[in-house]
PDB file of C-alpha atoms in Angstrom:
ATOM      1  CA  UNK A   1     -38.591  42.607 -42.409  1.00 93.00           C
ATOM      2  CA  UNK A   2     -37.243  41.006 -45.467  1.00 97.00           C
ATOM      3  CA  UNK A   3     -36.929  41.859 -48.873  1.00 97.00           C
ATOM      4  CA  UNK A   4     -38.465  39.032 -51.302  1.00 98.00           C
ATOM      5  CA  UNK A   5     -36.975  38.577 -55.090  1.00 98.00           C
ATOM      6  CA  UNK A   6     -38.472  36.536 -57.641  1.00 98.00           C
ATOM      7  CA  UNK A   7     -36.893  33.341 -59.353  1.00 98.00           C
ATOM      8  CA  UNK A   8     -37.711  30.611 -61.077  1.00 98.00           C
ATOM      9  CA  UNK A   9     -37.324  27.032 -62.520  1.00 98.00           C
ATOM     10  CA  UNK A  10     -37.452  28.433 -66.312  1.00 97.00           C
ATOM     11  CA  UNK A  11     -36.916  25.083 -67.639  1.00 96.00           C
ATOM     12  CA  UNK A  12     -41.021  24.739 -67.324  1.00 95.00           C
ATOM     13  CA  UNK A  13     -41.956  27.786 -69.519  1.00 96.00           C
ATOM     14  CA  UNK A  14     -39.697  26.515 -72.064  1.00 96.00           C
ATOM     15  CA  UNK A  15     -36.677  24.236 -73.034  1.00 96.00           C
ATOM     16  CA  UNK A  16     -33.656  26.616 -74.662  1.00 97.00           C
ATOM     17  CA  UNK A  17     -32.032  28.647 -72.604  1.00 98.00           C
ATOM     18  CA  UNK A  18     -33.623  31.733 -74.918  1.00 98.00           C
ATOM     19  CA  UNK A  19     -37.029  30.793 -74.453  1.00 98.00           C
ATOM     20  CA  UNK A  20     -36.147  30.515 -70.342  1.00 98.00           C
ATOM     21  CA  UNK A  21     -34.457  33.940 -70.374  1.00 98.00           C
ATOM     22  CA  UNK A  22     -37.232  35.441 -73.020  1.00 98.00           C
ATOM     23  CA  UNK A  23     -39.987  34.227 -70.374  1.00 98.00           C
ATOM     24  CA  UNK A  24     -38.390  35.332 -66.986  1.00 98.00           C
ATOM     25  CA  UNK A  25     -37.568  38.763 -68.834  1.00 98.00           C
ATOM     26  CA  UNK A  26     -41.051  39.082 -69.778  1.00 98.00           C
ATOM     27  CA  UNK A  27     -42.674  38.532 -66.604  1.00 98.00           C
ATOM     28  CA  UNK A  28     -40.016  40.727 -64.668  1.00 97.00           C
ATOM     29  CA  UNK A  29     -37.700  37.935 -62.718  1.00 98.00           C
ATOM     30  CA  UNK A  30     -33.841  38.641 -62.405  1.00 98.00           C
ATOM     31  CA  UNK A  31     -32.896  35.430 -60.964  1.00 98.00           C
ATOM     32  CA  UNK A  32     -33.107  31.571 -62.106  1.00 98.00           C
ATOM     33  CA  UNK A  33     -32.580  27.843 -60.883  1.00 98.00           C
ATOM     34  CA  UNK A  34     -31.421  26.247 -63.390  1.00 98.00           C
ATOM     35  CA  UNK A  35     -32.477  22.815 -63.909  1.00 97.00           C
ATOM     36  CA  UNK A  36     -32.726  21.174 -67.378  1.00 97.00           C
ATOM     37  CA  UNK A  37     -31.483  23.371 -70.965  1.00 97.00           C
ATOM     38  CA  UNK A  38     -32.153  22.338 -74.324  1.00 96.00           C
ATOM     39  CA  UNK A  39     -32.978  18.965 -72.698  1.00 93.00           C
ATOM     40  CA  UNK A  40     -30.269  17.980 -71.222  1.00 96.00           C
ATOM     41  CA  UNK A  41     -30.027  18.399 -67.015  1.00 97.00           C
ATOM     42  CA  UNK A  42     -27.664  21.078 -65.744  1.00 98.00           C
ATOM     43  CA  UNK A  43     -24.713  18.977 -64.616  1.00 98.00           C
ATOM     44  CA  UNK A  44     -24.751  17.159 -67.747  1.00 98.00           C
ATOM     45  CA  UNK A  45     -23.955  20.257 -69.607  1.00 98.00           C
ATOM     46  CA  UNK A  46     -20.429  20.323 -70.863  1.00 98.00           C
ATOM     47  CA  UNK A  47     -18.309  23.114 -69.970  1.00 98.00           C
ATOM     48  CA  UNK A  48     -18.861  25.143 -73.125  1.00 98.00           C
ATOM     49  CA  UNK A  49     -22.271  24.485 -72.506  1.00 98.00           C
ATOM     50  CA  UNK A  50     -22.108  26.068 -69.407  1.00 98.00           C
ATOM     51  CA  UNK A  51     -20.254  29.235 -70.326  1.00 98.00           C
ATOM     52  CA  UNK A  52     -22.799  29.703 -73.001  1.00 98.00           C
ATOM     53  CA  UNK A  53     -25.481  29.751 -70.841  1.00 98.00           C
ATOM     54  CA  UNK A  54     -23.800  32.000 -68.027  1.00 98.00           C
ATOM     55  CA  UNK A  55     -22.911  34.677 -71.221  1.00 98.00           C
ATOM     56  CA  UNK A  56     -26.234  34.797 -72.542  1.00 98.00           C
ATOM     57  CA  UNK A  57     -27.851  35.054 -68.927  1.00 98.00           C
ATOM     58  CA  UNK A  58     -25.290  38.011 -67.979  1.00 98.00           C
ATOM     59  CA  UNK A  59     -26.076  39.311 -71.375  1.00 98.00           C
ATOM     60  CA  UNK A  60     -30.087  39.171 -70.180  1.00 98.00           C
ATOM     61  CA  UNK A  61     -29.502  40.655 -66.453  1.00 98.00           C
ATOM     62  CA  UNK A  62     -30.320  37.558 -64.957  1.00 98.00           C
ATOM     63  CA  UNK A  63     -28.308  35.614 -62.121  1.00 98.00           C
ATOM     64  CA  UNK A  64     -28.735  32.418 -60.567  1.00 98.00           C
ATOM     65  CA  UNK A  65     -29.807  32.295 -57.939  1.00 98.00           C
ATOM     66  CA  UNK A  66     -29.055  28.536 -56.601  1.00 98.00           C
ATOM     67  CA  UNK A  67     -28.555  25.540 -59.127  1.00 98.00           C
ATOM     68  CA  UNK A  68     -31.588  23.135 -59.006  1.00 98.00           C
ATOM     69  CA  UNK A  69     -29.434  19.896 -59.216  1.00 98.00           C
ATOM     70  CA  UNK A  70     -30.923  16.732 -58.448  1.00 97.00           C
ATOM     71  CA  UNK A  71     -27.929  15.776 -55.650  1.00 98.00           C
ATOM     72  CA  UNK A  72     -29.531  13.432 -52.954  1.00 98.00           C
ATOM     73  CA  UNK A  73     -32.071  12.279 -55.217  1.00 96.00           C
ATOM     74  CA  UNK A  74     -30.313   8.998 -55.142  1.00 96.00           C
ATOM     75  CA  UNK A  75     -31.354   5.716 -53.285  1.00 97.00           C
ATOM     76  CA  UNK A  76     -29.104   4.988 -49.838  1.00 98.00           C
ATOM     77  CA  UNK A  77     -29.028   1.221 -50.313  1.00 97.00           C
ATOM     78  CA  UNK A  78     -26.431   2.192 -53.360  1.00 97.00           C
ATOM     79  CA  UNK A  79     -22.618   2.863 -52.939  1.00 97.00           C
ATOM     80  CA  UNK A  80     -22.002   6.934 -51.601  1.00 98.00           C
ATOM     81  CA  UNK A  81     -18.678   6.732 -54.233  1.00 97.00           C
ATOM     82  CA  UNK A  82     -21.134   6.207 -57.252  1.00 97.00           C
ATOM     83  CA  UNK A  83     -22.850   9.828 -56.350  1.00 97.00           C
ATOM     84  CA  UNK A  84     -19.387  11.812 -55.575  1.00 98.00           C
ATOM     85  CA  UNK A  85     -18.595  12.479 -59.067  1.00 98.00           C
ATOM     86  CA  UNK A  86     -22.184  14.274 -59.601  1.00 98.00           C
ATOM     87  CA  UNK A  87     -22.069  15.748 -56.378  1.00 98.00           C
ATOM     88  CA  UNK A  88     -18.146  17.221 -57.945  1.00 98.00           C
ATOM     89  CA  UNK A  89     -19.506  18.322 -60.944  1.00 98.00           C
ATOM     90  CA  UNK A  90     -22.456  20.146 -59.159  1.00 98.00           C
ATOM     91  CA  UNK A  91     -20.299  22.291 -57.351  1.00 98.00           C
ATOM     92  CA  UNK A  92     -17.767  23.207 -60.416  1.00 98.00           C
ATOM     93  CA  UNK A  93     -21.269  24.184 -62.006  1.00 98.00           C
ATOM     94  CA  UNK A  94     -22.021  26.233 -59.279  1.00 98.00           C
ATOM     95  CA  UNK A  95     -19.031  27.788 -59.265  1.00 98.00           C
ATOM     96  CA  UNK A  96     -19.260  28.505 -63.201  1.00 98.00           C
ATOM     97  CA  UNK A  97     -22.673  30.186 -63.135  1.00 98.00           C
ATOM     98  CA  UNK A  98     -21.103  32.094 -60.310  1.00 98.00           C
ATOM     99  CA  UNK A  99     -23.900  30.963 -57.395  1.00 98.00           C
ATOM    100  CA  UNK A 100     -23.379  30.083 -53.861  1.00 98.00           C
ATOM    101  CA  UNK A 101     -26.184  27.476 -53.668  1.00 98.00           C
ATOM    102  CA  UNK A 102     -27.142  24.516 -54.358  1.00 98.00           C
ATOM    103  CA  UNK A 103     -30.746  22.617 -53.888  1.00 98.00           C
ATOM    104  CA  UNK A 104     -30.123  19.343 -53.144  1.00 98.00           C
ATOM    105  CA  UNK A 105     -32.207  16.501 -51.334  1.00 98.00           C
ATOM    106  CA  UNK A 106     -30.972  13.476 -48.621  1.00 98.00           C
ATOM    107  CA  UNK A 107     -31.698  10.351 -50.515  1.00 98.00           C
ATOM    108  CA  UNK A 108     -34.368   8.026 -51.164  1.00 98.00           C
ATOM    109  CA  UNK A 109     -35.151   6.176 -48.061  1.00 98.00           C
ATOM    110  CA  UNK A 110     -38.110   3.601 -47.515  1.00 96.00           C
ATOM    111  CA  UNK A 111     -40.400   5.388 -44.996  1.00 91.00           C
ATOM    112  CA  UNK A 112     -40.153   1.976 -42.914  1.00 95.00           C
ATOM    113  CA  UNK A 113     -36.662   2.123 -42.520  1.00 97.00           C
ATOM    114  CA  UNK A 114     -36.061   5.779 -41.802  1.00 97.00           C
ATOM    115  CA  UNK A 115     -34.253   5.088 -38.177  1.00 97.00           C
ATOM    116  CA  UNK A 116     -32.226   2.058 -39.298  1.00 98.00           C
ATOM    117  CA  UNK A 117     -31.025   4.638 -42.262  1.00 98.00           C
ATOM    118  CA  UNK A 118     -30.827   7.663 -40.267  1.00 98.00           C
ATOM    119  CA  UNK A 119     -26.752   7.439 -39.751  1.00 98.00           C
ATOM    120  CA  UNK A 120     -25.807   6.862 -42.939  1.00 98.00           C
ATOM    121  CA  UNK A 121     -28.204   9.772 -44.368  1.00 98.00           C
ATOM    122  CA  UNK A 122     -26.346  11.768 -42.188  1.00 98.00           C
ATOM    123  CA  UNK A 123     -22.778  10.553 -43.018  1.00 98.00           C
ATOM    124  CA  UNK A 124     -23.482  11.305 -46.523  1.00 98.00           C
ATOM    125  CA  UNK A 125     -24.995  15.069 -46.256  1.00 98.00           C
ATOM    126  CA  UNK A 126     -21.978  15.528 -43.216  1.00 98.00           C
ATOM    127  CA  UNK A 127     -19.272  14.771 -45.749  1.00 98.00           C
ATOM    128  CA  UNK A 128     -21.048  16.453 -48.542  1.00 98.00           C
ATOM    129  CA  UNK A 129     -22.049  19.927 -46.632  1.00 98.00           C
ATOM    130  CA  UNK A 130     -18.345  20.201 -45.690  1.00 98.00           C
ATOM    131  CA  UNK A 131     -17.019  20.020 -49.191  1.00 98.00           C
ATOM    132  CA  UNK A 132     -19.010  22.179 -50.239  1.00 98.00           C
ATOM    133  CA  UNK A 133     -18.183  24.660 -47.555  1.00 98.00           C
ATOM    134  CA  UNK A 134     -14.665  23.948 -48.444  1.00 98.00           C
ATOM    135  CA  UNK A 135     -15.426  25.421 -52.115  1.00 98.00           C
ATOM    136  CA  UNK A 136     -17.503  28.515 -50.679  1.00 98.00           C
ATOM    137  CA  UNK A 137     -20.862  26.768 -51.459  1.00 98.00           C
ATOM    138  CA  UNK A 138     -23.563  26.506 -49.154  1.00 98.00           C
ATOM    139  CA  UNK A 139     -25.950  22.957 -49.826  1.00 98.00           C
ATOM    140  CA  UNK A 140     -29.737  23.805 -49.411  1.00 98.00           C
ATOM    141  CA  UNK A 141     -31.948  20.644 -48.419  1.00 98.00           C
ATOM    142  CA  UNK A 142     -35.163  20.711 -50.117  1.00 98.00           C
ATOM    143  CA  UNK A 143     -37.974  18.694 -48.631  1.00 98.00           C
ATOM    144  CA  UNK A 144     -38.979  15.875 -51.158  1.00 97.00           C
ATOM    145  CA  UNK A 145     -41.253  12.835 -51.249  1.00 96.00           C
ATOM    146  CA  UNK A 146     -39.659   9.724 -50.688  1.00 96.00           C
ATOM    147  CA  UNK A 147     -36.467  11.109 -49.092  1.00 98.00           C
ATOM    148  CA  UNK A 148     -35.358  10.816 -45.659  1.00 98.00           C
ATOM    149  CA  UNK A 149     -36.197  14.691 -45.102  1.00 97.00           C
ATOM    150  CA  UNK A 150     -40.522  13.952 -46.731  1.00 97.00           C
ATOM    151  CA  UNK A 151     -41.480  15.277 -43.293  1.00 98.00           C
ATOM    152  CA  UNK A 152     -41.139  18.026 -40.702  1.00 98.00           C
ATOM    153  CA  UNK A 153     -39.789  15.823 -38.030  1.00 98.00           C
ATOM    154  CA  UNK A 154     -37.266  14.494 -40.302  1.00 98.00           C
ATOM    155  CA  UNK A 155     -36.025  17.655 -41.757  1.00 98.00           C
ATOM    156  CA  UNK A 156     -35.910  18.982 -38.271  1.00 98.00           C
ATOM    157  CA  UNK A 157     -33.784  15.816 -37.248  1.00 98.00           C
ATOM    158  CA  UNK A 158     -31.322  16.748 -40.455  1.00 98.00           C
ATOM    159  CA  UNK A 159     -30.534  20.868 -39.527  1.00 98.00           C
ATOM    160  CA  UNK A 160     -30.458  20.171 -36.180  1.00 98.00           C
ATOM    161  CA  UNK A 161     -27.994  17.210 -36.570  1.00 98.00           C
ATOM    162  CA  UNK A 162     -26.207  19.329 -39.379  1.00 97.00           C
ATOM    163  CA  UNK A 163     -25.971  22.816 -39.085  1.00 90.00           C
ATOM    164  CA  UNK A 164     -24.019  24.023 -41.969  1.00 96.00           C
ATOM    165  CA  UNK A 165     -26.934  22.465 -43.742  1.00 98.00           C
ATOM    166  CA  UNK A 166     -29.859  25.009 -45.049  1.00 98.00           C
ATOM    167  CA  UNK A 167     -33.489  24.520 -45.760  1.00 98.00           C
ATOM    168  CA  UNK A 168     -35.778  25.162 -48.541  1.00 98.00           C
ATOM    169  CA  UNK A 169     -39.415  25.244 -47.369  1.00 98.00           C
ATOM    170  CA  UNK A 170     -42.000  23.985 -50.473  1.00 98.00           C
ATOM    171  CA  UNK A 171     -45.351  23.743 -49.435  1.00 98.00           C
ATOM    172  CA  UNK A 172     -46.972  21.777 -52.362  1.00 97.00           C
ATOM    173  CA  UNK A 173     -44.293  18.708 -51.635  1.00 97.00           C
ATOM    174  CA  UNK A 174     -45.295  18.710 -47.930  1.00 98.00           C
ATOM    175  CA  UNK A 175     -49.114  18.928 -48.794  1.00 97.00           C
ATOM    176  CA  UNK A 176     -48.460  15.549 -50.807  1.00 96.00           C
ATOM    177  CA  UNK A 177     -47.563  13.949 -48.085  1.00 96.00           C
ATOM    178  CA  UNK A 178     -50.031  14.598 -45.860  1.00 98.00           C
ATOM    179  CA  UNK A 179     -48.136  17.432 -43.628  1.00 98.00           C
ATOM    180  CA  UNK A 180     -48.785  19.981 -41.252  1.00 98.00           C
ATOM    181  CA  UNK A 181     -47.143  23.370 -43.069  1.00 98.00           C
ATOM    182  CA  UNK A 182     -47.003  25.175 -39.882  1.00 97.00           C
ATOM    183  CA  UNK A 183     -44.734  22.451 -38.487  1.00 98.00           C
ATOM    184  CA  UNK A 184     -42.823  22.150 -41.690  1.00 98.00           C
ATOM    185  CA  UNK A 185     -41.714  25.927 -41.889  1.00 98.00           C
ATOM    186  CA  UNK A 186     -40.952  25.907 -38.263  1.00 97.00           C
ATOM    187  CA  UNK A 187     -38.564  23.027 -38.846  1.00 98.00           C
ATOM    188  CA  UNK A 188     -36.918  24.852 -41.970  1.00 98.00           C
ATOM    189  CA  UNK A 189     -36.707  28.187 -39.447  1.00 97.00           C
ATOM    190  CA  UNK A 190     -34.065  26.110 -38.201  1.00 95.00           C
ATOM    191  CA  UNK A 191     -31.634  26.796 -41.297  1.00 97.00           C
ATOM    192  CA  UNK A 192     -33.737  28.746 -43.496  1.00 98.00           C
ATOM    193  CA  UNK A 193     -32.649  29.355 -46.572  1.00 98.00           C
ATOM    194  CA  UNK A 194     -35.432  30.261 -49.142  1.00 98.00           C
ATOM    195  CA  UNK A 195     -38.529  29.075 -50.435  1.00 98.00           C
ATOM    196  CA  UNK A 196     -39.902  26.982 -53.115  1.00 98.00           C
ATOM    197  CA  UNK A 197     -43.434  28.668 -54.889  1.00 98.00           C
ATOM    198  CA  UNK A 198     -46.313  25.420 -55.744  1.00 96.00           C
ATOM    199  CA  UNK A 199     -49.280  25.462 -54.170  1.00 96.00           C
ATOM    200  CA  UNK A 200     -51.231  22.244 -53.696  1.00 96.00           C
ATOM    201  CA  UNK A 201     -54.925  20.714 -52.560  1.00 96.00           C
ATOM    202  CA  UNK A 202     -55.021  18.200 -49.416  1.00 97.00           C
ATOM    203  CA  UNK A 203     -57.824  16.622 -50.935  1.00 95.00           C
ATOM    204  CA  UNK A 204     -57.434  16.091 -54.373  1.00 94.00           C
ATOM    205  CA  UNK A 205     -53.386  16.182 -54.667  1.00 94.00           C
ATOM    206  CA  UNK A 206     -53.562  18.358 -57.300  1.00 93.00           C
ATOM    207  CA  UNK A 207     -51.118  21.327 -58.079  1.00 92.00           C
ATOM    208  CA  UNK A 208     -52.716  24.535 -58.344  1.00 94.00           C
ATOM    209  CA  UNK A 209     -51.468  28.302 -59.370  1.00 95.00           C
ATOM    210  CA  UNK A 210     -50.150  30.332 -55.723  1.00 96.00           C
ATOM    211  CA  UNK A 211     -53.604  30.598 -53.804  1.00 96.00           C
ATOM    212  CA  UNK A 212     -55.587  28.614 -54.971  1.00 95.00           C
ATOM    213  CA  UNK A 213     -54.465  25.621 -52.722  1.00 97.00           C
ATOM    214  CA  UNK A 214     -54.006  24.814 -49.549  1.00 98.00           C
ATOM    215  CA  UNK A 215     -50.134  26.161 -49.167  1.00 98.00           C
ATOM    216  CA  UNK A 216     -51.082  29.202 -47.598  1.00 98.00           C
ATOM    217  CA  UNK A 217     -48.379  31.249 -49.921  1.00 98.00           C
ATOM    218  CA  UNK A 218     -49.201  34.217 -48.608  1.00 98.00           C
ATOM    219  CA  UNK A 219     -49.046  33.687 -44.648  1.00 98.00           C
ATOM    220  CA  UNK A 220     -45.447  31.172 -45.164  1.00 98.00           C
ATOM    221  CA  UNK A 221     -44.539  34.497 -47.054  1.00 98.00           C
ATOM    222  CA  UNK A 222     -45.643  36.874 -44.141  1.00 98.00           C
ATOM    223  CA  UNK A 223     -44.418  34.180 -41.845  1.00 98.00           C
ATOM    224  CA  UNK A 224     -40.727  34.555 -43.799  1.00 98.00           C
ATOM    225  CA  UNK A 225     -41.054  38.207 -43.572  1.00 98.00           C
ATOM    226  CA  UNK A 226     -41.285  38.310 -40.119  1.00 97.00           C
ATOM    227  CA  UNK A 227     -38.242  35.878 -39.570  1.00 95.00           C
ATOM    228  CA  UNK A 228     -36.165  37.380 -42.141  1.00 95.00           C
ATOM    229  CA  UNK A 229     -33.697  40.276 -42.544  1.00 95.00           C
ATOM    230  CA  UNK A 230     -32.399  39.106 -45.493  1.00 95.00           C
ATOM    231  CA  UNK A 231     -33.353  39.092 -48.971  1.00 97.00           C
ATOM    232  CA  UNK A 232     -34.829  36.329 -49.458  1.00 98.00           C
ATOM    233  CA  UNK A 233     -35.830  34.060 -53.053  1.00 98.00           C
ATOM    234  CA  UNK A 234     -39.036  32.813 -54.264  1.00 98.00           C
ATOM    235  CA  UNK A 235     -38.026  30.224 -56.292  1.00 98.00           C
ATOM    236  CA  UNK A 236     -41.514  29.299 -58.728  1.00 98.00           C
ATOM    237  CA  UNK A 237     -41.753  25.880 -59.279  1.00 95.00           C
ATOM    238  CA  UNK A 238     -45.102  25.847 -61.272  1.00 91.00           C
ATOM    239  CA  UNK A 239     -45.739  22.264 -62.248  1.00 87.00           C
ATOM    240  CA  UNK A 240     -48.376  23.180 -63.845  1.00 87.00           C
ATOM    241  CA  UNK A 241     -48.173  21.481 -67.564  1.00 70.00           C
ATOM    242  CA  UNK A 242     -46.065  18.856 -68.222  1.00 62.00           C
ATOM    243  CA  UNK A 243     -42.913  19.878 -69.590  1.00 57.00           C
ATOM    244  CA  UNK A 244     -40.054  18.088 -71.701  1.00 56.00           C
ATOM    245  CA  UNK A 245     -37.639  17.135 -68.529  1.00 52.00           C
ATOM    246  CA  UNK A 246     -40.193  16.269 -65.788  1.00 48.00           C
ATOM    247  CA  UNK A 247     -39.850  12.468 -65.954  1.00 50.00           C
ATOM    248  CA  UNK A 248     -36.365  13.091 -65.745  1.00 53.00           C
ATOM    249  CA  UNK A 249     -36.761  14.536 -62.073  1.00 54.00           C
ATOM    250  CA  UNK A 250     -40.586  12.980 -60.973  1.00 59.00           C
ATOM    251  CA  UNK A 251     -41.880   9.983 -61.654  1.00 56.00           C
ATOM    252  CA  UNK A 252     -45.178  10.963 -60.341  1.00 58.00           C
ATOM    253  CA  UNK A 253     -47.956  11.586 -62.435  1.00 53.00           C
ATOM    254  CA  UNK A 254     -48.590  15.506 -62.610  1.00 55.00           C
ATOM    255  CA  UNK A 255     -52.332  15.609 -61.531  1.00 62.00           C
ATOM    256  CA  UNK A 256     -53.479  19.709 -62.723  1.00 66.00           C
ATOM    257  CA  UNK A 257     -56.481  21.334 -61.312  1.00 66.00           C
ATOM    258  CA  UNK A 258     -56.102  24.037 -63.999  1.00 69.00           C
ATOM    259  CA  UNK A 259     -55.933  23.401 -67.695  1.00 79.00           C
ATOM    260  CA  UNK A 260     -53.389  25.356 -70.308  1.00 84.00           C
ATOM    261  CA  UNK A 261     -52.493  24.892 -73.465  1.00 86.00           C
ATOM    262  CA  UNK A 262     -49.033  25.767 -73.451  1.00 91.00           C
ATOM    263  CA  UNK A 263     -45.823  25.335 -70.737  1.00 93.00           C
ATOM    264  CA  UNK A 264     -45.654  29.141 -71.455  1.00 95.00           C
ATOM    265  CA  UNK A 265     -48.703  30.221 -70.921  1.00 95.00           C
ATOM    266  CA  UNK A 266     -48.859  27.932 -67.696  1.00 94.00           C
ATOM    267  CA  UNK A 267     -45.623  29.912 -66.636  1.00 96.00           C
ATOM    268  CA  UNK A 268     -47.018  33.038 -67.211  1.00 97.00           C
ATOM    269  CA  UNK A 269     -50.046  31.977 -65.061  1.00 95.00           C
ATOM    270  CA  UNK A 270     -48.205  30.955 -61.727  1.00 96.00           C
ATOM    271  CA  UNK A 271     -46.101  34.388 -61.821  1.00 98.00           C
ATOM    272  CA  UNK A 272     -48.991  36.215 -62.062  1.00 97.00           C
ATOM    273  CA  UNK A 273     -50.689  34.110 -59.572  1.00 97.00           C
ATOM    274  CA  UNK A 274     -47.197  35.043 -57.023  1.00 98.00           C
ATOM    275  CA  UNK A 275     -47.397  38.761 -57.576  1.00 98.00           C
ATOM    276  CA  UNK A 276     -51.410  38.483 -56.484  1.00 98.00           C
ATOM    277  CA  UNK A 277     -50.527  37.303 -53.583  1.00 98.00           C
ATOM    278  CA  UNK A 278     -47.907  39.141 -53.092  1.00 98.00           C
ATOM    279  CA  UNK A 279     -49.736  42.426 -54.026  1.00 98.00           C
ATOM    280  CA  UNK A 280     -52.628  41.306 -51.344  1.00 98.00           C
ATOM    281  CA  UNK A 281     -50.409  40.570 -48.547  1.00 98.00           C
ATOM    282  CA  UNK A 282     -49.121  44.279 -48.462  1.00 98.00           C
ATOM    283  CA  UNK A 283     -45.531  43.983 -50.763  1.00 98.00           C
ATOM    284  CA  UNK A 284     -44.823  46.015 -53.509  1.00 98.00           C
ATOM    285  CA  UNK A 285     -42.357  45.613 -55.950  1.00 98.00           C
ATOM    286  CA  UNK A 286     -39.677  48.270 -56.588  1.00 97.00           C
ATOM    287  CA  UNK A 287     -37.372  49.446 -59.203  1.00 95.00           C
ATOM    288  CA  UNK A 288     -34.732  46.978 -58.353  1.00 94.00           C
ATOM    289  CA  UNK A 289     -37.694  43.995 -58.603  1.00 96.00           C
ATOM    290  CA  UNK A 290     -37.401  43.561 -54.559  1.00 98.00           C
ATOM    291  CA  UNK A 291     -40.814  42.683 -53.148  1.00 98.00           C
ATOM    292  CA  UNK A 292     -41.242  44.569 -49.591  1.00 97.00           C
ATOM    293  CA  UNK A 293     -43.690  46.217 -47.336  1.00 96.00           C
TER     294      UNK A 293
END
């Protein structure tokens, strides 16, 4: 049975790094990914940057949990050495902000020319996974549209070919492409690490508070539970209003079922719309903000 603790990207409730801690304090999360403060993306922060955000996060109670950097997202037909020096910075960042992980992706590949790319992805996430071991990081592959890892089968093929590799299961991403859940979390199983919170329609491809789609949050959850020992993070991704850095790290067009006025209040929506869930599936949260049965 595992123990399930909330975090979040905070960058989509708002963009200073008070208004992130202000909203995860206020809806009861102790952990963060961050992603984008005061506009700028995390590994573009300068290192006084970065020690002001780890002092007023200590300051707040909150940790982080994993560092949402956008390593991987990067196409394969360009030079590996012209990634490396993100990649570098990603894991001093890390290191500053005192977490062991890392969300990262395995590069955009055409979907036609997944096999004929297939060595190279691996080549790259090989060499990358063991540097990062080298620095006491562990690299958590996040399944993305557009990357060699969009499906199940794929990210199956990737933490079976690399172990030291882990997975990050989000529904909503799979749901946009079309794919079974049940075989995606089964794949991720393989490695798991922890879990990405946006829920998703099949039919319309519409994001959607936790359920109200078709991500079955609450069985993947149960699903986890069983699996799992460990404590385990709920990372909520909300995507549910358009916020200052999302063309930064999705061209997409964000297609809402829901309307809300602010980032804020559409933040405050998709936690409550967790701990529902949560609350109907049997956990309970304690003093400590663990989520168990």
């Amino acid at each position: 049975m595992a123990k399930f603790i909330l975090s979040a990207f905070a960058d989509e409730a708002g963009s200073s790094i008070e208004e992130q801690i202000a909203a995860l304090n206020e809806n009861g999360i102790t952990r963060i990914e961050p992603r984008n403060v005061g506009g700028k993306g995390i590994l573009d922060l300068t290192d006084d940057e970065i020690a002001e955000v780890k002092a007023k996060l200590d300051a707040a109670g909150i940790k982080t949990g994993s560092l949402g950097s956008p390593i991987g997202k990067f196409p394969i037909e360009e030079p590996f050495e012209n990634h490396l020096p993100a990649f570098r910075r990603a894991l001093e960042v890390a290191k500053k902000l005192d977490t062991k992980n890392i969300r990262m992706f395995s590069f955009f590949v055409a979907q036609d020319k997944l096999e004929e790319n297939r060595a190279e992805v691996m080549r790259r996430l090989g060499l990358m996974v063991k540097e990062a071991r080298e620095n006491g990081i562990a690299l958590c592959h996040e399944n993305e549209s557009r990357i060699y890892g969009q499906m199940p089968s794929e990210v199956a093929d990737i933490l079976d070919e690399i172990p030291d590799l882990y997975g990050i299961f989000d529904p909503a991403n799979y749901i946009m492409n079309n794919a079974d859940l049940g075989a995606g979390i089964k794949a991720t199983f393989k490695h798991f690490r922890y879990m990405h919170i946006k829920d998703a329609t099949y039919a319309e491809k519409a994001i959607v508070p936790s359920g109200m789609g078709d991500g079955r949050i609450g069985e993947i959850i149960d699903l986890i539970n069983d699996h799992s020992d460990d404590t385990v993070m709920l990372t909520l991704e909300p995507h549910l209003h358009t916020f200052d850095a999302y063309k930064s790290i999705d061209d997409k067009v964000l297609k809402n079922k829901l309307t809300f006025a602010t980032r804020r209040e559409a933040f405050d929506a998709a936690v409550k719309a967790l701990k529902n869930v949560l609350t109907e599936h049997g956990f309970k949260e304690d003093e400590n903000h663990l989520w168990k049965k």
